[in-house]
Coordinates of C-alpha atoms in Angstrom, one line a residue:
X875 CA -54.7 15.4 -36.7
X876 CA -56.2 13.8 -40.1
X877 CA -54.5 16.4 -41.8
X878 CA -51.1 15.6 -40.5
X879 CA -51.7 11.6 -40.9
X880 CA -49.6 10.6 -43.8
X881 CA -51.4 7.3 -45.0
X882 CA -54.8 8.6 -47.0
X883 CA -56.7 5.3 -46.1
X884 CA -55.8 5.2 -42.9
X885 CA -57.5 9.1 -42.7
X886 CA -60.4 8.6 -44.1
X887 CA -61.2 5.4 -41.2
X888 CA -60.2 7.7 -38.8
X889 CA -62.7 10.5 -40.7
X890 CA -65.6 7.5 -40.5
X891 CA -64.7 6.4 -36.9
X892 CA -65.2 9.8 -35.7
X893 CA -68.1 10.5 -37.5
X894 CA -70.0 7.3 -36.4
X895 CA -69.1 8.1 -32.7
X896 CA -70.4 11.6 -33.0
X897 CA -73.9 9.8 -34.1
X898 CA -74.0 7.6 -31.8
X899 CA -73.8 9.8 -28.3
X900 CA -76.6 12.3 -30.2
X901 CA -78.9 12.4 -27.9
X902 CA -82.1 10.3 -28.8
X903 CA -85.4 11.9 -29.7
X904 CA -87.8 12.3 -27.2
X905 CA -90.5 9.8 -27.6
X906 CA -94.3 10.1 -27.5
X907 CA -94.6 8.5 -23.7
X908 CA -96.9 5.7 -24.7
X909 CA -95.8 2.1 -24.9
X910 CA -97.8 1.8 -28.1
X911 CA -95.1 3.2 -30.1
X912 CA -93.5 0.5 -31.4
X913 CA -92.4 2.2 -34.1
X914 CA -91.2 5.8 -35.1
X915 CA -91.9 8.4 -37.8
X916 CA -89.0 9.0 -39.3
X917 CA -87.3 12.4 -38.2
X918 CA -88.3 14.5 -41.4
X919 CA -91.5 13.5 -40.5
X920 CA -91.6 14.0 -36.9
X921 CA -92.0 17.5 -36.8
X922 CA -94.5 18.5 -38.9
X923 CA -96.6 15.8 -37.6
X924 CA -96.1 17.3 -34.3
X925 CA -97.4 20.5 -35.4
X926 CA -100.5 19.6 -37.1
X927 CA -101.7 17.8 -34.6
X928 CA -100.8 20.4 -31.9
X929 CA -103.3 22.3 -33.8
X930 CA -105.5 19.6 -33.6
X931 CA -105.4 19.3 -29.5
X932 CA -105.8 23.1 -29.6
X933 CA -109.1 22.5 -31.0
X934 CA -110.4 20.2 -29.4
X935 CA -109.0 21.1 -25.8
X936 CA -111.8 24.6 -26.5
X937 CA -115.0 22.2 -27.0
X938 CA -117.0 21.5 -24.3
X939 CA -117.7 18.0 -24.1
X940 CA -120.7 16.3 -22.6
X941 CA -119.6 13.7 -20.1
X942 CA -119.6 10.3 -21.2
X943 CA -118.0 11.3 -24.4
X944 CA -114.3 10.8 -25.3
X945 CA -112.8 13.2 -27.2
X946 CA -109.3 12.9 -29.3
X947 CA -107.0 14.3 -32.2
X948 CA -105.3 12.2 -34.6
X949 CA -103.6 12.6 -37.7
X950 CA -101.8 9.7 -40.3
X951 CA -98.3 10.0 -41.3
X952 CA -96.6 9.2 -44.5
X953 CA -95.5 5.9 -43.0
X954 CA -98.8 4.8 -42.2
X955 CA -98.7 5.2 -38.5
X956 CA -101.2 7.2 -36.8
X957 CA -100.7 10.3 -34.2
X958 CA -103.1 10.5 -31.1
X959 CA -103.7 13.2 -28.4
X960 CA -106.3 14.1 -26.2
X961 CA -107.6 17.1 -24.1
X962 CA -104.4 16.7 -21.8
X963 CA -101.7 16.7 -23.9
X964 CA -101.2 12.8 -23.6
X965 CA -99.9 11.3 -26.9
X966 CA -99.2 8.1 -28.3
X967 CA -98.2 6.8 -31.5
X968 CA -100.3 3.4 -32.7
X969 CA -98.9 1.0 -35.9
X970 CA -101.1 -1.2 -36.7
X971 CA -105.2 -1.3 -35.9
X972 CA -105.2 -3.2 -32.8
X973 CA -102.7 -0.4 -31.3
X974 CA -104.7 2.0 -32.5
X975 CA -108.1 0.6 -30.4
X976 CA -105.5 0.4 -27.6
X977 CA -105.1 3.9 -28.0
X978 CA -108.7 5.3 -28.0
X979 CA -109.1 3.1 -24.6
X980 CA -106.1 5.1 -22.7
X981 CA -106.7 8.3 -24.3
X982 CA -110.4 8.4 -24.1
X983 CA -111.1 6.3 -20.9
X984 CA -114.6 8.3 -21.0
X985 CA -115.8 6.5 -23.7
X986 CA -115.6 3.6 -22.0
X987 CA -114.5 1.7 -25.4
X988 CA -117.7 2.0 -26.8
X989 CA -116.8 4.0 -30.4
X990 CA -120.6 5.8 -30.5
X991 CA -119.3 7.4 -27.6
X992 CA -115.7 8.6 -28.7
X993 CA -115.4 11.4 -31.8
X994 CA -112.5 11.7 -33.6
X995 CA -110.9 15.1 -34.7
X996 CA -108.3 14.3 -37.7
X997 CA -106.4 17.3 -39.7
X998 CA -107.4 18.5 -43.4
X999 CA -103.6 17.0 -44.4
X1000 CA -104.9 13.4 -43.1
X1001 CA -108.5 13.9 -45.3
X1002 CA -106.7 14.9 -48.5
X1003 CA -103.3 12.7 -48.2
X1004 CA -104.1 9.6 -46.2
X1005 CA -107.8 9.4 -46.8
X1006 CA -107.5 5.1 -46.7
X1007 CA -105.8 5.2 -43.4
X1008 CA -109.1 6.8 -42.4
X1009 CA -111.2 3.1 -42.6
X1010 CA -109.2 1.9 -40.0
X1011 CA -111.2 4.1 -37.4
X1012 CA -113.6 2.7 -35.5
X1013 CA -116.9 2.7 -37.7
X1014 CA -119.1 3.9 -35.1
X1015 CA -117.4 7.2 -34.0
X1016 CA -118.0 10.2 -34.8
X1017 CA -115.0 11.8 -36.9
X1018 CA -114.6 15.2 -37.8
X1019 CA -112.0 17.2 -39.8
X1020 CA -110.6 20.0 -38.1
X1021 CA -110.4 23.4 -40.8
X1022 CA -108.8 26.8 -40.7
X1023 CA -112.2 28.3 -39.1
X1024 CA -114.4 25.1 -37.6
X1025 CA -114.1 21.7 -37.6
X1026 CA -116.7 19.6 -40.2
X1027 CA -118.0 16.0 -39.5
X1028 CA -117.1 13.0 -42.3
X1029 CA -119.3 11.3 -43.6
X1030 CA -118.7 8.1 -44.9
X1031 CA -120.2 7.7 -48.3
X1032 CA -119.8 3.7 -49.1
X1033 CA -119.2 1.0 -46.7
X1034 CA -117.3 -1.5 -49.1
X1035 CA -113.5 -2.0 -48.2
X1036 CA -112.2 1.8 -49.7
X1037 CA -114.6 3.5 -47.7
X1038 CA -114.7 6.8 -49.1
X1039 CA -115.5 10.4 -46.9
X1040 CA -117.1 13.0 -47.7
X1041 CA -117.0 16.6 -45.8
X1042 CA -120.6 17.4 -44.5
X1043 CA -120.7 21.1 -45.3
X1044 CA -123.8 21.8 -44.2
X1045 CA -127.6 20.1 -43.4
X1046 CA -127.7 17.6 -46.3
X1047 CA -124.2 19.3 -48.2
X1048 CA -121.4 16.7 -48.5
X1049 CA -118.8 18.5 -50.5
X1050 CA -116.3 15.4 -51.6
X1051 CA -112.7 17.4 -52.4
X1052 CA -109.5 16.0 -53.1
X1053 CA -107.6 18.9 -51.3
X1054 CA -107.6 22.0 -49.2
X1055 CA -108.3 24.1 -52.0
X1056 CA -110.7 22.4 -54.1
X1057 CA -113.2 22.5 -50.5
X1058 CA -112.4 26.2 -50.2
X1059 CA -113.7 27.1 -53.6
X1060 CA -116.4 24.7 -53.4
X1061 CA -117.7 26.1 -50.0
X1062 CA -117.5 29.5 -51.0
X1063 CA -119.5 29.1 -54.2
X1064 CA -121.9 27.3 -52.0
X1065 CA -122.1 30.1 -49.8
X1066 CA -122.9 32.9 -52.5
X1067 CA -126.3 34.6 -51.5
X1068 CA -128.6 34.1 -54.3
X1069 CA -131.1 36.5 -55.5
X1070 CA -134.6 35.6 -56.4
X1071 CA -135.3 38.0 -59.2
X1072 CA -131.9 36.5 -60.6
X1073 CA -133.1 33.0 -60.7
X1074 CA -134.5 32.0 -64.7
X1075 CA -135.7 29.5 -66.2
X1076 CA -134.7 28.9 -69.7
X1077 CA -138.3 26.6 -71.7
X1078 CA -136.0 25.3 -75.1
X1079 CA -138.6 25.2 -77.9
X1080 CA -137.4 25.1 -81.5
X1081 CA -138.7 27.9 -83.6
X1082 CA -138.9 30.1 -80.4
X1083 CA -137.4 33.2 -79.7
X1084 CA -133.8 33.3 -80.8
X1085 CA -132.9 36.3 -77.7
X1086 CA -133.5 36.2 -74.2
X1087 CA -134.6 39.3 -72.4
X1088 CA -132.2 40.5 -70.1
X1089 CA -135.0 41.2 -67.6
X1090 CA -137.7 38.3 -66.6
X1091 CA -141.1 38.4 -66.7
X1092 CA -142.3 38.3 -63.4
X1093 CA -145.9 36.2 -62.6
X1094 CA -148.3 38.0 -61.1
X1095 CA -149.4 35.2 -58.9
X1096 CA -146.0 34.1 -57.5
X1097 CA -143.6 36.9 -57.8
X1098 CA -141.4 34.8 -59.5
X1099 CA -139.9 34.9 -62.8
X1100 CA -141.6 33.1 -65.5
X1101 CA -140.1 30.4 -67.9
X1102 CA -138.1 32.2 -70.7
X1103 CA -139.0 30.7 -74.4
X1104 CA -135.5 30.1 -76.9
X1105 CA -135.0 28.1 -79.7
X1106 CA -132.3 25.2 -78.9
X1107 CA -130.1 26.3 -81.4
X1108 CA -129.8 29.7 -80.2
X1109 CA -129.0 29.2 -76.6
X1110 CA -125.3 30.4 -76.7
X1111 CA -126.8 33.8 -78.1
X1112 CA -129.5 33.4 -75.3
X1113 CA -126.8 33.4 -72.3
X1114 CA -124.7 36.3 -73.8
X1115 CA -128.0 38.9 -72.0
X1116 CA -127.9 36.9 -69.0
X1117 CA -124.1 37.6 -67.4
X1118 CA -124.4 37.1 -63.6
X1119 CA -127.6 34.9 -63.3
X1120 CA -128.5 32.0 -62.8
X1121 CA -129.8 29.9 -65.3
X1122 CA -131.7 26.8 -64.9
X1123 CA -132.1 24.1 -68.3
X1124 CA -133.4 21.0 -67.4
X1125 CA -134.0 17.9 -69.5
X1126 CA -133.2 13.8 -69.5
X1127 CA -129.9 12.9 -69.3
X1128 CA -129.3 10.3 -72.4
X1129 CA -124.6 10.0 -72.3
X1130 CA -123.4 13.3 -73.1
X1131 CA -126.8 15.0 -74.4
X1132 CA -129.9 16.4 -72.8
X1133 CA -132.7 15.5 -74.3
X1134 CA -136.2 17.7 -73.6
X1135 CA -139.5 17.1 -75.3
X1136 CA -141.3 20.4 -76.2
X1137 CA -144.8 21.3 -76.1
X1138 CA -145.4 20.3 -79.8
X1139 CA -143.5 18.1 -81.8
X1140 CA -140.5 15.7 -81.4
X1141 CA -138.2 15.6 -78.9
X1142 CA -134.1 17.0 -79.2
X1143 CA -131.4 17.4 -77.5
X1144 CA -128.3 19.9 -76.6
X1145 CA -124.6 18.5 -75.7
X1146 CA -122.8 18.5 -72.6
X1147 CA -120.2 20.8 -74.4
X1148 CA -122.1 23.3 -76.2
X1149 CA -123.8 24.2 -72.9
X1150 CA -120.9 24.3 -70.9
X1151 CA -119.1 26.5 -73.5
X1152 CA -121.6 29.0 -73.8
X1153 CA -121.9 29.4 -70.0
X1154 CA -118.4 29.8 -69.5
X1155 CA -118.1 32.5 -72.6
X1156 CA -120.9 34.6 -71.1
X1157 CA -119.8 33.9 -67.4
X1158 CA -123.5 32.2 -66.9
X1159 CA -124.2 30.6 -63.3
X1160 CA -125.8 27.9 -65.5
X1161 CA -127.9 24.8 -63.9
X1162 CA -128.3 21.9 -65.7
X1163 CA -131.0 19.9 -64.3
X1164 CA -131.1 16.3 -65.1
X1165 CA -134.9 15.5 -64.2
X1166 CA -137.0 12.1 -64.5
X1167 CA -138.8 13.6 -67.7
X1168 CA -137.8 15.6 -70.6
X1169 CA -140.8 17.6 -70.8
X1170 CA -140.0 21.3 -70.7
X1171 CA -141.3 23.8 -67.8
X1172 CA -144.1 26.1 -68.6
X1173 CA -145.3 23.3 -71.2
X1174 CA -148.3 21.3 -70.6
X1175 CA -149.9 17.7 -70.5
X1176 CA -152.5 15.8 -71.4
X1177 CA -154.5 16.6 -68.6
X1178 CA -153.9 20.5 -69.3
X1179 CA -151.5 20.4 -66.4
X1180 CA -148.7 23.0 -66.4
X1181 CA -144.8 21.6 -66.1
X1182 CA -142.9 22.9 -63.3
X1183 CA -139.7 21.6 -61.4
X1184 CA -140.5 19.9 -58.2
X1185 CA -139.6 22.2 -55.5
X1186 CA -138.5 25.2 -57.5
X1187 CA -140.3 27.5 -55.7
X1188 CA -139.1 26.4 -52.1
X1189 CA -135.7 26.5 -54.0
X1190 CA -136.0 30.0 -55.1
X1191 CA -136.6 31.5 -51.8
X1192 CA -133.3 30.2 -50.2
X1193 CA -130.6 33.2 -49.5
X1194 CA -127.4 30.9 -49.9
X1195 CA -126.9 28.3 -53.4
X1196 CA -126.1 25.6 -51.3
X1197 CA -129.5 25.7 -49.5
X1198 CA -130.8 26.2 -52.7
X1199 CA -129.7 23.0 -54.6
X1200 CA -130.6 20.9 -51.1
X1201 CA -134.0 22.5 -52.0
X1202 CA -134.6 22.1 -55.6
X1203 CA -133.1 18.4 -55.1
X1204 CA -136.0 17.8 -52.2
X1205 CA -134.5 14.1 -51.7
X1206 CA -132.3 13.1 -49.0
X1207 CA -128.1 14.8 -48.5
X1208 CA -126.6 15.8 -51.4
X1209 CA -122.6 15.1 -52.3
X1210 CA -120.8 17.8 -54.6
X1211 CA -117.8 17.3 -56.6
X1212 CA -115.9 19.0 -58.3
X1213 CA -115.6 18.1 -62.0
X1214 CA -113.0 20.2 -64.1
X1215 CA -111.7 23.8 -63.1
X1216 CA -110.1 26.3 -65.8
X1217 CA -109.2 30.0 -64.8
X1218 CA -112.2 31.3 -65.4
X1219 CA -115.2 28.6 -64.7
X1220 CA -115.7 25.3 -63.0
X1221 CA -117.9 22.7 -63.3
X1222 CA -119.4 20.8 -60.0
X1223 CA -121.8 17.7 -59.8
X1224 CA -124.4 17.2 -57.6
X1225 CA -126.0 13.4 -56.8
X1226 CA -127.7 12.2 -54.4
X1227 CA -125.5 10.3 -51.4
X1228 CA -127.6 7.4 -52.2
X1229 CA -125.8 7.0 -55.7
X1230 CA -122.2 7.2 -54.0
X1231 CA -123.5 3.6 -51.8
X1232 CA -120.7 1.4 -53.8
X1233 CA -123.5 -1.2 -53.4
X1234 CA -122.8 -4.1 -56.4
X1235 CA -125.7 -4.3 -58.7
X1236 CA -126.9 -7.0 -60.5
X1237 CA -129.8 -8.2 -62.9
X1238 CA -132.6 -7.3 -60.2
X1239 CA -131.2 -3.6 -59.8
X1240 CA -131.1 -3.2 -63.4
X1241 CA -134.9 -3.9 -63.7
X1242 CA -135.8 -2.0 -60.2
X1243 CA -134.3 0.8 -61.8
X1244 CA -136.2 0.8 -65.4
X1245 CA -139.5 -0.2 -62.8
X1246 CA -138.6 2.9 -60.9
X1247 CA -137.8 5.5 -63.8
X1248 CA -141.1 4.4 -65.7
X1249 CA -142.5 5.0 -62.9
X1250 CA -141.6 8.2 -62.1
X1251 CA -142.0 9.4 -65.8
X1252 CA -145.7 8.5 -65.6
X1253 CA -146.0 10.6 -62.3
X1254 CA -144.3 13.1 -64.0
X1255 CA -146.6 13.1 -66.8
X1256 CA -150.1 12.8 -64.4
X1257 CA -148.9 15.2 -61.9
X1258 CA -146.9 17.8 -64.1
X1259 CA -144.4 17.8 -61.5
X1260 CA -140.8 17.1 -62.5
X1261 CA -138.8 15.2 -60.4
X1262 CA -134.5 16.4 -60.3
X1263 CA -132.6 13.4 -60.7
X1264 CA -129.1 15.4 -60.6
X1265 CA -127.8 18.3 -60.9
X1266 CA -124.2 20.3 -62.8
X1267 CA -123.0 23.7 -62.2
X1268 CA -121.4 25.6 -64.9
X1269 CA -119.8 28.5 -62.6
X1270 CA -117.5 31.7 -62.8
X1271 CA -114.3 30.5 -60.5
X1272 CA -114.3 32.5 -56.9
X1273 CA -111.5 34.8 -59.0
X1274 CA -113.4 35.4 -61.7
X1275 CA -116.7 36.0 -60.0
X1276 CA -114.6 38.8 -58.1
X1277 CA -113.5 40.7 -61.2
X1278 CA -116.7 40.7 -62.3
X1279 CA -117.9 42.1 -59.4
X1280 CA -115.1 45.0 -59.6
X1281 CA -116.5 45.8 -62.8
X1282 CA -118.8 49.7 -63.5
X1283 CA -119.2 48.5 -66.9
X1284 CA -120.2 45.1 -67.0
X1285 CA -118.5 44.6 -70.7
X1286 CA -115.2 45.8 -69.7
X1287 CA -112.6 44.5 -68.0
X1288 CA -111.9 45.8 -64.3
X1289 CA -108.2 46.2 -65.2
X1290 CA -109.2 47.9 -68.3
X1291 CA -111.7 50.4 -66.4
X1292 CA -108.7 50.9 -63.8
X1293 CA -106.2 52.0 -65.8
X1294 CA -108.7 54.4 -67.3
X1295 CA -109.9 55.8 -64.5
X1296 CA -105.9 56.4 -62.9
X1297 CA -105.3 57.9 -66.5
X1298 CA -108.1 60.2 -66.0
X1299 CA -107.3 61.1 -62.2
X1300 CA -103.8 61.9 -63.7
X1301 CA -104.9 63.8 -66.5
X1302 CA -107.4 66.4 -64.5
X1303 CA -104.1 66.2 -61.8
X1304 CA -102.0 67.5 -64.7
X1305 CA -104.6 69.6 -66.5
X1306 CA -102.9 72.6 -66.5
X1307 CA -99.8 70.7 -67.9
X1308 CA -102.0 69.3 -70.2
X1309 CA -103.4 72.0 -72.0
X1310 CA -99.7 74.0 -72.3
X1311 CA -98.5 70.9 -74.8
X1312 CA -101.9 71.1 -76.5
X1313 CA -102.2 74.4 -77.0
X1314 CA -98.7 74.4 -78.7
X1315 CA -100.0 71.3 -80.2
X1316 CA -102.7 72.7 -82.0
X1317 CA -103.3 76.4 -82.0
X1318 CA -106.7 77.4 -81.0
X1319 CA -109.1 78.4 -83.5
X1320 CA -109.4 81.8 -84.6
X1321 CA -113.2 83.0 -85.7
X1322 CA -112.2 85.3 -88.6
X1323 CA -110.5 82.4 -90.2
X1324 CA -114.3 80.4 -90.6
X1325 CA -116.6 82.2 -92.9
X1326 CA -119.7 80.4 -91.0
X1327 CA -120.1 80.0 -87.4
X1328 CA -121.2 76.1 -87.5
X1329 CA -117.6 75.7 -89.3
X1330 CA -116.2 77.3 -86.3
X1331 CA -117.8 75.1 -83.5
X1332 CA -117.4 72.0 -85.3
X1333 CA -113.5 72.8 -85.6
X1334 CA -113.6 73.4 -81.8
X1335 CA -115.2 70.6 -81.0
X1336 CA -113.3 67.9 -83.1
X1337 CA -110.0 68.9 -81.6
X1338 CA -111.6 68.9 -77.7
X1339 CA -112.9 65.8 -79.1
X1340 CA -109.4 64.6 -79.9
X1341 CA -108.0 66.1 -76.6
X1342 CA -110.0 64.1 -74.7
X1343 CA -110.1 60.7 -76.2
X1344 CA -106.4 60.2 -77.8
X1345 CA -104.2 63.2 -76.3
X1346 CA -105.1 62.8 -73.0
X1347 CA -105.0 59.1 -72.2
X1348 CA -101.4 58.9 -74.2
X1349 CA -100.3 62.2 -72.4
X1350 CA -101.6 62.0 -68.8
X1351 CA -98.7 60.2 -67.5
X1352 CA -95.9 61.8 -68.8
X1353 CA -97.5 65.2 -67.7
X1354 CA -98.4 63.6 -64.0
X1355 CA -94.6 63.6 -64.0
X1356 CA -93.9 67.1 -65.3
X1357 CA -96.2 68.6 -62.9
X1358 CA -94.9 66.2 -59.9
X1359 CA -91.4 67.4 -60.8
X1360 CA -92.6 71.2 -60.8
X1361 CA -93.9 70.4 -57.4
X1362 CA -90.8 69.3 -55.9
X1363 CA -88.9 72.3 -57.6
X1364 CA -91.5 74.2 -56.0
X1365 CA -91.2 72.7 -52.4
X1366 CA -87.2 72.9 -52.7
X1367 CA -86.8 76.6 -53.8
X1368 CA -89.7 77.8 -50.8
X1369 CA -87.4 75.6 -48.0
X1370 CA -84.3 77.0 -49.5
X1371 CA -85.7 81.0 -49.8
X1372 CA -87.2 80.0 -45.7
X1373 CA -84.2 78.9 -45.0
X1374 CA -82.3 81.9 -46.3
X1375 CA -84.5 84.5 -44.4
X1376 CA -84.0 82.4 -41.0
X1377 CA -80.2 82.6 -41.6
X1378 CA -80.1 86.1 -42.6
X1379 CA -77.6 88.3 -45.2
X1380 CA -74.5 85.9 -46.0
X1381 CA -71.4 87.6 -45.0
X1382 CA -68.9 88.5 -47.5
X1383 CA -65.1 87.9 -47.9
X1384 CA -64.0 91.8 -47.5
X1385 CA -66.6 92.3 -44.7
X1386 CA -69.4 93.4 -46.5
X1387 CA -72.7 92.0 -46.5
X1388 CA -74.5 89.9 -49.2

């Protein structure tokens, strides 16, 4: 009809009445079935926030929950709204706070509206994406995020106004990530078992040893590895022996550099940036502890007392490195960030929650603190026990820890020792191949032609020599594919002689046979 109208204007309203009638007797979108929707998530939105927190109520309709407790899945959406479900399937959508307490109340009618008794089961996409919509949950509940395996509680680490989460990870773990992927790699290098004998303890003592044994020196009394001497400015070459362990340097944290005090004369320091470069080069599991004194381990005081780190020996004898940091800390949950991440190495911090408190400090802080450090120093220095005031993790990234585990040779790439190895394979496939180019290649030797017989072996054994290093690896492929080719030949001309005999003599033109 439009096509036959002659005016063009008057097409294109009849092209725009038709198009706004077609819209308008859509059918509408099926709503959530509360009356607290007040307002919708636009449709982009709609399902995908349907489907994450379907996952969500899938969880949490396979817990078994104590009575008295109300139990319910929400998620934020880009418009600020928030998704609710419960065990039942019931949903409603709340806009603003006082919906959303509305919500808890009709969904969770167990809890009676008391929040200690409701917890809250959000998705990962709510954590990372819409962590400020999070503070306007009830304070009091218990709210969990729900991940590709389990769900983990949050934790709130400050109570100001921004309110910021943490994931608890484990007893006294709060790993604080800004995405999916940043918790994955941070729980997994959490979870790496640690091995005792692996664990050193790197004394920095100028003039010392400018080499560190790549084996420890194990105490007699305690089976565990004892303090390893190196001169500060030889500590890159130090790590290069110590690929795969873990290191431990502690010292006082003064900005960027680490200052330590050693057992005789004045105290130094080593920056932020030379240590993390030389663990990343030598793919170190380096520990920098930042301790309440800068006296070195193994050293010893005044009262002929010898150093150690507080806890280190209840650390050491943890199987996982997460239980081993909560160890060597010794003081209250833990929060782990991550700091920077290249390709090969990352760099987490560890505090204590009690520094993440958002508390405002003021002229009385400022003093408590100096009251509390001296005072911890001069324990320190009566006790010989140093306290850890913090902790950062040089470490090989979960993909670069796994090539070095693919690794025979420790020096040499994986992909490097794999392509040397197929070579190989293909070359004692395709010996026989092999030795047919070489031999034309270069002639064996002929006795009469050396007037000594140490001439003769030496000839033989420089061009086997050569055969094996250089003709081989340049020449195993090409001849993999000769001999394949062979094969097939091979495999043709038998099915077509088999053939033949099943068939019997061919038949010729005059009557003969073939």
């Amino acid at each position: 009809m439009l096509q036959k109208c002659a005016d063009p204007a008057l097409a294109r309203w009849l092209a725009s009445v038709l198009v706004f009638l077609t819209i308008a007797q859509a059918p509408a979108a099926a709503g959530d079935g509360g009356a607290l929707a007040t307002s919708r998530v636009p449709p982009a939105h709609a399902d995908e926030a349907r489907d994450e927190l379907a996952a969500v109520t899938k969880y949490i309709r396979s817990l078994a929950v104590a009575p008295g407790r109300g139990v319910v899945g929400a998620m934020a959406t880009d418009v600020g709204h928030w998704r609710l479900a419960n065990r039942s399937g019931e949903r409603f959508t709340a806009a603003n706070k006082d919906e959303l307490a509305r919500a808890f109340e009709v969904l969770a009618p167990e809890a009676s509206g008391e929040a200690a008794r409701l917890a809250i089961y959000v998705d990962p996409n709510t954590l990372y994406r819409h962590a400020s919509q999070l503070r306007a949950l009830p304070h009091q509940a218990l709210t969990w995020v729900v991940g590709r395996a389990k769900a983990y509680r949050l934790i709130a680490l400050t109570d100001t106004k921004d309110r910021k989460f943490a994931i608890e990870f484990d007893a006294n773990l709060l790993l604080a990530a800004r995405d999916q992927s940043e918790f994955d790699e941070m729980a997994w290098q959490l979870s790496r078992p640690l091995q005792r004998a692996s664990v050193r303890t790197l004394r920095l003592a100028p003039a010392g040893p400018t080499g560190i044994a790549r084996l420890p020196t194990i105490d007699a009394a305690n089976r565990r590895a004892e303090p390893d001497l190196v001169d500060p400015g030889h500590v890159g070459a130090g790590l290069a022996s110590l690929t795969g362990q873990m290191v431990l340097i502690s010292g006082q944290w003064q900005g960027a550099r680490l200052v330590f005090t050693p057992e005789s004369g004045a105290s130094s320091s080593l920056g932020w940036t030379e240590l993390e470069g030389a663990a990343r080069r030598n793919d170190v599991n380096l520990i920098v502890v930042g301790a309440s004194s800068p006296r070195q381990p193994g050293t010893r005081n005044w009262l002929w007392q010898t150093a150690t780190l507080s806890n280190v020996d209840a650390a050491v004898a943890q199987s996982q490195l997460g239980a081993f940091l909560v160890a060597l800390a010794g003081d209250g949950p833990l929060v782990v960030r991550l700091k920077t991440a290249q390709q090969a190495s990352l760099v987490l911090e560890v505090l204590p929650q009690t520094a993440h408190t958002g508390r405002p400090t003021g002229p009385l802080d400022s003093l408590t603190d100096v009251v509390t450090g001296k005072l911890s120093e001069l324990v320190s220095q009566t006790s010989g026990r140093i306290a850890v005031e913090r902790l950062d993790l040089v470490l090989p990234t979960r993909a670069r820890q796994a090539e070095l585990d693919r690794r025979l040779v420790k020096w040499l790439p994986s992909n490097v020792q794999f392509t040397l190895a197929a070579i190989l394979a293909a070359g004692l496939a395709s010996l026989p191949v092999l030795l047919g180019w070489w031999h034309s290649i270069w002639p064996p030797e002929v006795r009469n032609e050396y007037a000594h017989a140490t001439g003769y072996v030496t000839a033989r054994l420089a061009r086997w020599l050569i055969f094996a290093a250089v003709f081989v690896p340049l020449a195993a492929l090409p001849a993999m594919a000769v001999l394949i080719q062979r094969l097939m030949r091979g495999a043709v001309g038998r099915e077509q002689s088999r053939r033949a005999t099943l068939e019997g003599p061919a038949e010729l033109p005059d009557g003969s046979q073939q």
